[in-house]
Amino acid sequence: MTKTDGLVEQIQTFDFLASYKVERDPRIKIKLQALHHLQCGKSIQEVSDITLYNTKSVKLWLENFIAFDYEGLIERDGRGRRPRLAVEDEEKFKDALCKMQDKKGGGSIGASEIRALLADQFDCCYSQSGTYALLDRLNLVWITGRSRHPKNSAEAIELYKELFPAEIENIKSFIDSDKIEIWWQVESRVGQQGSLSRVWATKGTRPRAC
């Protein structure tokens, strides 16, 4: 097995043909076509003859895809790689994704919805694989959110913390026992409603979700 054969094995799960059909950038379409032919068993030289690019370019496309996923197919602009989503729009995209999750109020935000968000608000056309690669590059992961009641009130929580010790002392004055059991309604799942189980958030955080 050659080194190139080993690289080709790493791209077998990607559907290059499906991405080729929806891709609008002609330069990326050529690369997707080349990778599809490599995936089907053609050699670097054969793909070079089909695309009319030299073998060095074809091999570089293969290596870039393995290293950077779909983002690796984007053309370079001078030094460094230029992502489809502009660097100055990355925080705006994160905010827009958070607002989408809050507005939905239940269920999960899938790749198709994120792709639509990128296309509608940022004029970026991403494939499903490219969308996940972008989320990973922006350090966004799909994690379980901390449950929060829809009627949650920060003021009520602080007031409860302030009055709770005094209330316990008041209860002690009415009973002849040093043992007190404290039960919370939430622990018995009384009136429980399903909530947004997973959200897209920055790695290392665990945001609250209704």
Coordinates of C-alpha atoms in Angstrom, one line a residue:
M1 CA 0.0 0.0 0.0
T2 CA 1.3 3.4 -1.0
K3 CA 1.1 6.6 1.1
T4 CA -1.5 7.9 -1.3
D5 CA -3.6 4.7 -0.8
G6 CA -3.5 5.3 2.9
L7 CA -4.8 8.9 2.4
V8 CA -7.6 7.8 0.1
E9 CA -8.8 5.4 2.8
Q10 CA -9.5 8.4 5.1
I11 CA -12.0 9.9 2.7
Q12 CA -14.2 6.9 2.0
T13 CA -17.1 8.0 4.2
F14 CA -17.6 11.5 2.5
D15 CA -20.2 11.9 -0.2
F16 CA -18.3 14.0 -2.7
L17 CA -20.9 13.5 -5.4
A18 CA -23.7 14.9 -3.3
S19 CA -21.6 18.0 -2.4
Y20 CA -20.6 18.4 -6.0
K21 CA -24.3 18.8 -7.0
V22 CA -25.0 21.6 -4.5
E23 CA -21.6 23.4 -4.6
R24 CA -21.7 26.8 -6.4
D25 CA -18.0 27.6 -6.6
P26 CA -16.6 26.1 -9.8
R27 CA -13.0 25.8 -8.4
I28 CA -14.3 23.7 -5.4
K29 CA -16.5 21.6 -7.8
I30 CA -13.3 20.6 -9.6
K31 CA -11.7 19.5 -6.3
L32 CA -14.8 17.6 -5.3
Q33 CA -14.8 15.8 -8.6
A34 CA -11.1 14.9 -8.2
L35 CA -11.7 13.5 -4.7
H36 CA -14.7 11.6 -5.9
H37 CA -12.6 9.9 -8.6
L38 CA -9.8 9.1 -6.1
Q39 CA -12.5 7.7 -3.8
C40 CA -13.6 5.4 -6.7
G41 CA -10.2 4.0 -7.1
K42 CA -8.5 6.1 -9.8
S43 CA -4.9 7.0 -9.3
I44 CA -3.4 10.5 -8.8
Q45 CA -2.2 10.5 -12.4
E46 CA -5.5 9.4 -13.8
V47 CA -7.3 12.2 -11.8
S48 CA -4.7 14.7 -13.0
D49 CA -5.5 13.7 -16.6
I50 CA -9.2 14.1 -16.0
T51 CA -9.1 17.5 -14.3
L52 CA -6.1 18.9 -16.3
Y53 CA -4.3 19.8 -13.1
N54 CA -0.9 18.5 -12.2
T55 CA -0.5 15.6 -9.8
K56 CA 1.0 17.8 -7.1
S57 CA -2.2 19.9 -7.0
V58 CA -4.4 16.8 -6.8
K59 CA -2.4 15.4 -4.0
L60 CA -2.5 18.7 -2.2
W61 CA -6.3 18.8 -2.4
L62 CA -6.5 15.3 -0.9
E63 CA -4.2 16.3 2.0
N64 CA -6.0 19.6 2.6
F65 CA -9.4 17.8 2.8
I66 CA -8.1 15.3 5.3
A67 CA -6.5 18.0 7.4
F68 CA -9.3 20.6 7.3
D69 CA -12.3 18.8 6.0
Y70 CA -14.5 20.8 3.6
E71 CA -12.8 24.0 4.7
G72 CA -9.6 22.7 3.2
L73 CA -11.0 23.0 -0.3
I74 CA -11.4 26.8 -0.1
E75 CA -9.0 28.7 -2.2
R76 CA -6.1 30.5 -0.6
D77 CA -5.9 34.3 -0.8
G78 CA -2.2 35.2 -0.4
R79 CA -0.8 33.6 2.8
G80 CA -3.1 31.6 5.0
R81 CA -6.5 30.1 4.3
R82 CA -9.6 32.2 3.8
P83 CA -12.7 30.7 5.3
R84 CA -16.1 31.2 3.7
L85 CA -17.5 32.8 6.9
A86 CA -15.4 36.0 7.3
V87 CA -13.5 36.2 10.5
E88 CA -15.2 39.5 11.4
D89 CA -18.6 37.7 11.1
E90 CA -17.7 34.8 13.4
E91 CA -19.0 36.4 16.6
K92 CA -22.1 37.6 14.8
F93 CA -22.7 34.0 13.7
K94 CA -22.4 32.7 17.2
D95 CA -24.9 35.3 18.5
A96 CA -27.3 34.4 15.7
L97 CA -27.0 30.7 16.5
C98 CA -27.8 31.4 20.2
K99 CA -30.8 33.5 19.2
M100 CA -32.1 30.7 17.0
Q101 CA -31.9 28.3 19.9
D102 CA -33.7 30.7 22.2
K103 CA -36.4 31.4 19.7
K104 CA -37.0 27.7 19.0
G105 CA -37.5 27.0 22.7
G106 CA -37.4 23.2 22.3
G107 CA -35.8 20.4 20.2
S108 CA -32.4 20.5 18.6
I109 CA -30.8 22.8 16.1
G110 CA -29.6 20.6 13.2
A111 CA -27.1 21.1 10.5
S112 CA -29.8 21.9 7.9
E113 CA -31.0 24.8 10.0
I114 CA -27.5 26.1 10.6
R115 CA -26.8 25.9 6.9
A116 CA -29.9 27.9 6.2
L117 CA -28.8 30.5 8.8
L118 CA -25.4 30.8 7.2
A119 CA -26.9 31.2 3.7
D120 CA -29.7 33.7 4.7
Q121 CA -27.7 35.9 7.0
F122 CA -24.1 35.6 5.9
D123 CA -24.4 34.5 2.3
C124 CA -22.3 31.4 2.9
C125 CA -23.1 28.1 1.2
Y126 CA -21.9 25.2 3.3
S127 CA -22.4 21.5 2.9
Q128 CA -23.4 19.4 6.0
S129 CA -19.8 18.3 6.5
G130 CA -18.5 21.8 6.0
T131 CA -21.0 23.1 8.6
Y132 CA -19.7 20.7 11.2
A133 CA -16.2 21.6 10.3
L134 CA -17.0 25.3 10.8
L135 CA -18.6 24.7 14.2
D136 CA -15.5 22.7 15.3
R137 CA -13.2 25.5 14.1
L138 CA -15.2 28.0 16.1
N139 CA -14.9 25.8 19.2
L140 CA -18.7 25.1 19.3
V141 CA -19.9 21.8 20.5
W142 CA -23.3 20.1 20.9
I143 CA -23.7 19.7 24.7
T144 CA -26.4 19.1 27.2
G145 CA -27.7 22.4 28.7
R146 CA -28.5 22.9 32.3
S147 CA -32.3 22.8 32.8
R148 CA -34.0 26.1 33.6
H149 CA -37.7 26.6 34.2
P150 CA -39.5 28.9 31.7
K151 CA -40.7 31.1 34.7
N152 CA -37.2 31.2 36.3
S153 CA -36.6 34.4 38.2
A154 CA -33.1 35.5 39.4
E155 CA -34.7 37.9 41.9
A156 CA -36.9 35.1 43.4
I157 CA -33.9 32.8 43.7
E158 CA -31.8 35.4 45.6
L159 CA -34.7 36.2 47.9
Y160 CA -35.2 32.5 48.6
K161 CA -31.5 32.2 49.5
E162 CA -31.8 35.1 51.9
L163 CA -35.0 34.0 53.7
F164 CA -34.4 30.2 53.7
P165 CA -32.2 30.0 56.9
A166 CA -34.6 32.0 58.9
E167 CA -37.5 29.8 57.7
I168 CA -35.7 26.7 58.8
E169 CA -35.2 28.2 62.3
N170 CA -38.9 29.1 62.4
I171 CA -39.9 25.5 61.5
K172 CA -37.7 24.1 64.3
S173 CA -39.6 26.1 66.9
F174 CA -42.8 24.2 66.0
I175 CA -41.4 20.6 66.1
D176 CA -39.8 18.5 68.7
S177 CA -37.0 17.0 66.6
D178 CA -33.5 18.0 65.5
K179 CA -34.0 16.1 62.2
I180 CA -35.6 17.9 59.4
E181 CA -36.1 16.6 55.8
I182 CA -36.2 19.1 53.1
W183 CA -37.9 18.2 49.8
W184 CA -38.1 20.1 46.6
Q185 CA -40.9 19.7 44.1
V186 CA -38.5 19.4 41.2
E187 CA -36.9 16.3 42.7
S188 CA -40.2 14.4 42.5
R189 CA -40.6 15.5 38.9
V190 CA -44.1 17.0 39.7
G191 CA -45.3 18.9 36.7
Q192 CA -42.1 18.2 34.7
Q193 CA -42.0 19.3 31.1
G194 CA -39.5 18.3 28.5
S195 CA -36.8 20.9 27.7
L196 CA -34.1 21.6 25.2
S197 CA -31.7 18.8 26.0
R198 CA -28.8 19.9 23.8
V199 CA -27.5 23.2 22.5
W200 CA -24.6 24.5 20.5
A201 CA -22.2 26.3 22.9
T202 CA -18.5 27.1 23.3
K203 CA -16.5 24.1 24.5
G204 CA -16.0 24.2 28.2
T205 CA -19.3 26.0 29.0
R206 CA -22.7 24.6 30.0
P207 CA -25.4 27.2 29.3
R208 CA -28.8 27.0 30.9
A209 CA -31.7 26.0 28.6
C210 CA -35.5 26.2 29.1

